[in-house]
Amino acid sequence: MQLPRERGPISRHVIGSLVRTQDEAGPIAIGAAEVLDDGDAQLALWILYELHYRGFDEVAEDREWDLGLLRLRKTLERRFEHELRRAVGSVPVASGTGDVSAQLLELIAADDSPPVAAFLHRTASREHIVDFLRERSVQQLKESDPQSFVLPRIGGAAKAALAELQYDEYGGGRPERLHSTLFADALRAAGLDDSYGAYTDDVSALSLANANAMSLFGLQRRLRGAAMGHLAAFEATSSVPARKIAAGIERVGLPDAVAAYFHEHVEADAVHEQVALHDICGRLVEEDPTLGADVLFGAATCLHLAALSGAELLERWSGELEVAS
Ligand SMILES: [Fe+2]
Ligand SMILES: [Fe+2]
């Protein structure tokens, strides 16, 4: 993958450090502005995380452990996590005896995210659906990879359940059924570029933030509870929207391979929801009750970022509809 284009001083610093073959990146002050919806800060974080996934052409692989870049990543992550914790407020704290699955379900039931799937189902044009796929590509082409970082960090029943869920996400032994491959197929069939990172320059700060939150939780062992809570909320809010999105794709006449990704998630995620809620989060918190609060924080983060992204997309698309009418 090529390095993306800079979006401001922080991403310029990261890109500049990576293209130079010096030993260690120098320091940079990141200012006091919020990072959650800042394109420059989120792009910088996305690039820093990608060093732990696929890396970039012409960037030496050992830059993954460049101490200067790790220091910057830590600064950005602290700010990002702080803003997320502040934004989701005081989610109910799981006690040692509380049922975390029930608390997760309560949180998910109370979610009133903007109706993106309903819009894609009934109203969206072909261009809106293509736009939606493009925005999702920065995460879906590495679907389930952030959660794999958690496998060595947990044990027992929760580990076995996460491995079972990931096996499914990774195609059950069939490379053509990898969910990231199904998403690449959907991109191609919709006339988009399916190469990894192709749209990093085009997507919004919030699309990058959605992807980055999963990497933040996956790459920090202390946030393993948040990673699994995020996973549970993601799976539990996927099946019904996936059915609507598939119907919208068929309504506008895009090829079957585009809808196929979403059809796959109608049934798969109905099962994954149960596995993530009960067998992963339930058993994880049973084993270590101190993780309960972070499981709920992770779930609330998933819902919050999805709501922000949804509002952004609906606003963008409604503007286009007004111009067109
Ligand atoms: Fe999936
Ligand atoms: Fe899933």
Coordinates of C-alpha atoms and ligand atoms in Angstrom, one line a residue:
M1 CA 0.0 0.0 0.0
Q2 CA 1.2 3.5 -0.8
L3 CA 1.4 6.1 2.0
P4 CA -1.7 8.3 2.0
R5 CA -1.6 12.1 1.4
E6 CA -1.1 14.2 4.5
R7 CA -4.0 16.1 6.0
G8 CA -2.2 18.5 8.3
P9 CA 0.9 18.8 10.5
I10 CA 0.6 15.6 12.5
S11 CA 0.1 13.3 9.5
R12 CA 2.8 15.3 7.6
H13 CA 5.2 14.5 10.4
V14 CA 4.3 10.8 10.4
I15 CA 4.6 10.5 6.7
G16 CA 7.8 12.5 6.6
S17 CA 9.3 10.3 9.3
L18 CA 8.4 7.2 7.4
V19 CA 9.8 8.2 4.1
R20 CA 13.1 9.3 5.6
T21 CA 15.2 6.3 6.6
Q22 CA 16.5 7.9 9.8
D23 CA 16.7 5.8 13.0
E24 CA 13.9 7.4 15.0
A25 CA 11.1 9.9 14.4
G26 CA 11.5 13.2 16.2
P27 CA 8.9 14.7 18.6
I28 CA 5.9 16.8 17.5
A29 CA 3.5 18.9 19.6
I30 CA -0.1 17.9 18.8
G31 CA -1.9 21.0 20.1
A32 CA -5.0 21.1 22.2
A33 CA -7.7 20.5 19.6
E34 CA -10.0 17.5 19.8
V35 CA -8.7 14.5 17.9
L36 CA -11.9 12.4 17.6
D37 CA -13.2 14.1 14.4
D38 CA -9.9 15.6 13.3
G39 CA -8.9 14.3 9.9
D40 CA -5.2 15.0 10.5
A41 CA -4.9 13.3 13.9
Q42 CA -7.1 10.3 12.8
L43 CA -5.1 9.8 9.6
A44 CA -1.8 10.0 11.6
L45 CA -3.2 7.3 14.0
W46 CA -4.5 5.2 11.1
I47 CA -1.0 5.2 9.5
L48 CA 0.7 4.4 12.8
Y49 CA -1.7 1.5 13.3
E50 CA -1.2 0.2 9.8
L51 CA 2.5 -0.4 10.7
H52 CA 1.1 -3.2 12.8
Y53 CA -1.1 -4.6 10.0
R54 CA 0.1 -4.6 6.4
G55 CA 2.7 -1.7 6.4
F56 CA 3.5 0.5 3.5
D57 CA 5.5 0.1 0.3
E58 CA 9.0 1.5 0.7
V59 CA 8.7 1.8 4.5
A60 CA 11.1 -0.5 6.4
E61 CA 9.2 -3.1 8.4
D62 CA 11.1 -2.3 11.6
R63 CA 9.5 1.2 11.7
E64 CA 6.7 -0.7 13.5
W65 CA 8.8 -0.4 16.6
D66 CA 10.2 3.1 16.0
L67 CA 10.2 4.6 19.5
G68 CA 9.5 8.2 18.3
L69 CA 6.4 7.0 16.4
L70 CA 5.3 4.8 19.3
R71 CA 5.5 7.9 21.6
L72 CA 3.4 9.9 19.2
R73 CA 0.9 7.0 19.0
K74 CA 0.6 6.9 22.7
T75 CA 0.0 10.6 22.9
L76 CA -2.7 10.5 20.3
E77 CA -4.3 7.3 21.8
R78 CA -4.5 8.9 25.3
R79 CA -6.3 11.9 23.8
F80 CA -8.6 9.7 21.7
E81 CA -9.5 7.4 24.6
H82 CA -10.1 10.4 26.9
E83 CA -12.5 12.0 24.4
L84 CA -14.3 8.7 23.9
R85 CA -14.7 8.1 27.6
R86 CA -16.0 11.6 28.1
A87 CA -18.4 11.3 25.1
V88 CA -20.0 8.0 26.2
G89 CA -20.3 9.4 29.8
S90 CA -21.0 7.1 32.7
V91 CA -22.2 3.8 31.3
P92 CA -23.6 1.6 34.0
V93 CA -20.7 -0.1 35.8
A94 CA -20.8 -3.9 35.9
S95 CA -20.5 -5.3 39.4
G96 CA -18.9 -8.7 40.2
T97 CA -22.4 -10.3 40.3
G98 CA -24.0 -8.3 37.5
D99 CA -24.9 -9.9 34.2
V100 CA -22.8 -8.1 31.6
S101 CA -24.7 -9.6 28.7
A102 CA -28.0 -8.1 30.0
Q103 CA -26.3 -4.8 30.6
L104 CA -24.9 -4.9 27.0
L105 CA -28.3 -5.7 25.7
E106 CA -29.8 -2.7 27.6
L107 CA -27.2 -0.4 26.2
I108 CA -27.8 -1.6 22.6
A109 CA -31.6 -1.4 23.1
A110 CA -31.3 2.2 24.2
D111 CA -29.2 3.1 21.1
D112 CA -31.0 5.6 18.8
S113 CA -28.4 5.9 16.0
P114 CA -29.5 7.7 12.8
P115 CA -31.3 5.3 10.4
V116 CA -28.5 4.8 7.8
A117 CA -29.6 1.2 7.0
A118 CA -33.2 2.4 6.5
F119 CA -32.1 5.1 4.2
L120 CA -29.9 2.7 2.2
H121 CA -32.9 0.3 2.1
R122 CA -35.6 2.7 0.9
T123 CA -34.1 6.0 -0.4
A124 CA -30.5 5.8 -1.4
S125 CA -29.3 6.2 -4.9
R126 CA -26.6 3.9 -6.4
E127 CA -24.1 6.7 -5.7
H128 CA -25.0 6.8 -2.0
I129 CA -24.5 3.1 -1.7
V130 CA -21.1 3.3 -3.5
D131 CA -20.2 6.2 -1.1
F132 CA -21.2 4.0 1.9
L133 CA -19.0 1.1 0.7
R134 CA -16.0 3.5 0.0
E135 CA -16.3 4.9 3.6
R136 CA -16.4 1.5 5.1
S137 CA -13.4 0.2 3.1
V138 CA -10.8 1.5 5.5
Q139 CA -12.1 -0.9 8.1
Q140 CA -13.9 -3.7 6.2
L141 CA -10.8 -4.7 4.2
K142 CA -9.2 -5.6 7.5
E143 CA -12.4 -6.9 9.0
S144 CA -11.9 -8.8 12.3
D145 CA -8.1 -8.2 12.3
P146 CA -8.1 -5.8 15.2
Q147 CA -10.0 -8.4 17.4
S148 CA -7.4 -11.1 16.5
F149 CA -4.9 -9.1 18.6
V150 CA -7.0 -10.0 21.7
L151 CA -6.7 -13.8 21.3
P152 CA -3.4 -14.2 23.1
R153 CA -4.6 -11.8 25.8
I154 CA -7.5 -13.7 27.1
G155 CA -8.0 -17.3 28.2
G156 CA -10.4 -20.1 28.8
A157 CA -14.0 -20.1 27.6
A158 CA -13.8 -16.5 26.3
K159 CA -10.7 -17.3 24.2
A160 CA -12.3 -20.5 22.7
A161 CA -15.5 -18.5 21.8
L162 CA -13.5 -15.6 20.2
A163 CA -11.5 -18.1 18.2
E164 CA -14.7 -19.7 17.0
L165 CA -16.1 -16.4 16.0
Q166 CA -12.9 -15.3 14.2
Y167 CA -12.8 -18.7 12.4
D168 CA -16.1 -17.8 10.9
E169 CA -15.1 -14.2 10.0
Y170 CA -12.0 -15.7 8.4
G171 CA -14.0 -17.9 6.1
G172 CA -14.0 -21.2 8.0
G173 CA -11.0 -22.4 6.1
R174 CA -12.0 -21.1 2.7
P175 CA -10.0 -18.0 1.6
E176 CA -12.7 -16.9 -0.8
R177 CA -15.1 -16.7 2.2
L178 CA -13.0 -14.4 4.3
H179 CA -15.3 -11.5 5.2
S180 CA -12.6 -9.0 4.1
T181 CA -12.5 -10.9 0.7
L182 CA -16.3 -10.8 0.4
F183 CA -16.1 -7.0 1.0
A184 CA -13.3 -6.7 -1.6
D185 CA -15.6 -8.6 -4.0
A186 CA -18.4 -6.1 -3.2
L187 CA -16.1 -3.1 -3.9
R188 CA -15.0 -4.5 -7.2
A189 CA -18.6 -5.4 -8.3
A190 CA -19.7 -1.8 -7.4
G191 CA -17.0 -0.4 -9.7
L192 CA -14.6 0.6 -6.8
D193 CA -10.9 -0.2 -6.3
D194 CA -10.6 -3.2 -4.0
S195 CA -7.0 -2.7 -3.1
Y196 CA -6.2 -2.3 0.6
G197 CA -6.1 1.3 1.6
A198 CA -7.2 2.6 -1.8
Y199 CA -9.6 5.2 -0.3
T200 CA -7.7 6.4 2.7
D201 CA -7.3 9.8 1.1
D202 CA -11.1 10.1 0.5
V203 CA -12.8 8.9 3.6
S204 CA -13.9 11.1 6.5
A205 CA -12.2 11.6 9.8
L206 CA -15.0 9.6 11.5
S207 CA -14.5 6.6 9.2
L208 CA -10.9 6.6 10.2
A209 CA -11.9 7.1 13.9
N210 CA -14.2 4.0 13.6
A211 CA -11.4 1.9 12.4
N212 CA -8.9 3.4 14.8
A213 CA -11.1 2.7 17.9
M214 CA -10.9 -1.0 17.1
S215 CA -7.1 -0.8 16.7
L216 CA -6.8 1.1 19.9
F217 CA -8.7 -1.5 21.8
G218 CA -7.1 -4.4 20.0
L219 CA -3.5 -3.3 20.4
Q220 CA -3.7 -2.3 24.1
R221 CA -3.8 -5.3 26.4
R222 CA -5.3 -3.2 29.2
L223 CA -8.3 -2.4 26.9
R224 CA -9.1 -6.1 26.0
G225 CA -12.4 -5.7 27.8
A226 CA -13.3 -2.7 25.6
A227 CA -12.3 -4.6 22.5
M228 CA -14.7 -7.4 23.3
G229 CA -17.5 -5.0 24.3
H230 CA -17.0 -3.2 21.0
L231 CA -17.2 -6.5 19.2
A232 CA -20.4 -7.5 21.0
A233 CA -22.1 -4.1 20.1
F234 CA -20.9 -4.4 16.5
E235 CA -22.2 -7.9 16.0
A236 CA -25.5 -7.2 17.8
T237 CA -26.2 -4.2 15.6
S238 CA -25.3 -5.8 12.3
S239 CA -27.8 -8.5 11.3
V240 CA -31.0 -6.4 10.9
P241 CA -29.2 -3.5 9.2
A242 CA -27.4 -6.0 6.9
R243 CA -30.7 -7.3 5.6
K244 CA -31.9 -3.7 4.9
I245 CA -28.7 -2.7 3.1
A246 CA -28.8 -5.9 0.9
A247 CA -32.4 -5.1 -0.1
G248 CA -31.3 -1.5 -0.9
I249 CA -28.4 -2.7 -3.0
E250 CA -30.8 -5.0 -5.0
R251 CA -33.3 -2.1 -5.3
V252 CA -30.8 0.1 -7.2
G253 CA -29.6 -2.8 -9.3
L254 CA -26.0 -3.2 -8.2
P255 CA -24.6 -6.7 -9.0
D256 CA -25.3 -9.6 -6.7
A257 CA -21.7 -9.7 -5.4
V258 CA -22.3 -6.3 -3.7
A259 CA -25.3 -7.6 -1.8
A260 CA -23.6 -11.0 -1.1
Y261 CA -21.4 -9.4 1.6
F262 CA -24.4 -8.1 3.5
H263 CA -26.5 -11.3 3.0
E264 CA -23.6 -13.2 4.6
H265 CA -23.9 -11.0 7.6
V266 CA -27.6 -11.4 8.1
E267 CA -27.3 -14.9 9.4
A268 CA -23.7 -14.9 10.5
D269 CA -24.1 -11.9 12.8
A270 CA -27.3 -13.2 14.4
V271 CA -25.1 -16.1 15.6
H272 CA -22.0 -13.9 16.3
E273 CA -24.2 -11.6 18.5
Q274 CA -25.0 -14.5 20.8
V275 CA -21.4 -15.7 20.9
A276 CA -20.0 -12.3 21.6
L277 CA -22.6 -11.3 24.2
H278 CA -22.7 -14.5 26.2
D279 CA -19.7 -16.7 25.4
I280 CA -17.1 -14.0 25.0
C281 CA -18.2 -11.0 27.1
G282 CA -20.2 -13.0 29.7
R283 CA -17.4 -15.5 30.3
L284 CA -14.7 -12.9 30.2
V285 CA -16.3 -10.8 33.0
E286 CA -17.2 -14.0 34.9
E287 CA -13.5 -14.8 35.0
D288 CA -12.4 -11.2 35.7
P289 CA -15.1 -8.9 37.0
T290 CA -12.8 -5.9 36.8
L291 CA -13.2 -6.0 33.0
G292 CA -16.9 -5.4 33.2
A293 CA -16.8 -1.6 33.1
D294 CA -14.5 -1.6 30.1
V295 CA -16.7 -4.1 28.2
L296 CA -19.5 -1.6 28.5
F297 CA -17.2 1.3 27.6
G298 CA -16.2 -0.6 24.4
A299 CA -19.8 -1.3 23.5
A300 CA -20.8 2.3 24.1
T301 CA -17.9 3.5 22.0
C302 CA -19.0 1.3 19.1
L303 CA -22.6 2.7 19.3
H304 CA -21.4 6.3 19.7
L305 CA -19.0 6.3 16.7
A306 CA -21.6 4.5 14.5
A307 CA -24.1 7.2 15.5
L308 CA -21.6 10.0 14.6
S309 CA -20.7 8.4 11.3
G310 CA -24.4 7.7 10.5
A311 CA -25.3 11.4 11.1
E312 CA -22.5 12.5 9.0
L313 CA -23.4 10.3 6.0
L314 CA -27.1 11.1 6.2
E315 CA -26.3 14.9 6.3
R316 CA -24.0 14.5 3.3
W317 CA -26.6 12.6 1.3
S318 CA -29.5 14.7 2.2
G319 CA -27.6 17.8 0.9
E320 CA -27.1 15.9 -2.3
L321 CA -30.7 15.1 -2.5
E322 CA -31.7 18.7 -2.1
V323 CA -29.3 19.8 -4.8
A324 CA -30.7 17.1 -7.1
S325 CA -34.3 18.0 -6.5
Ligands
FE1 FE -18.0 -10.3 9.2
FE2 FE -19.7 -11.0 12.5

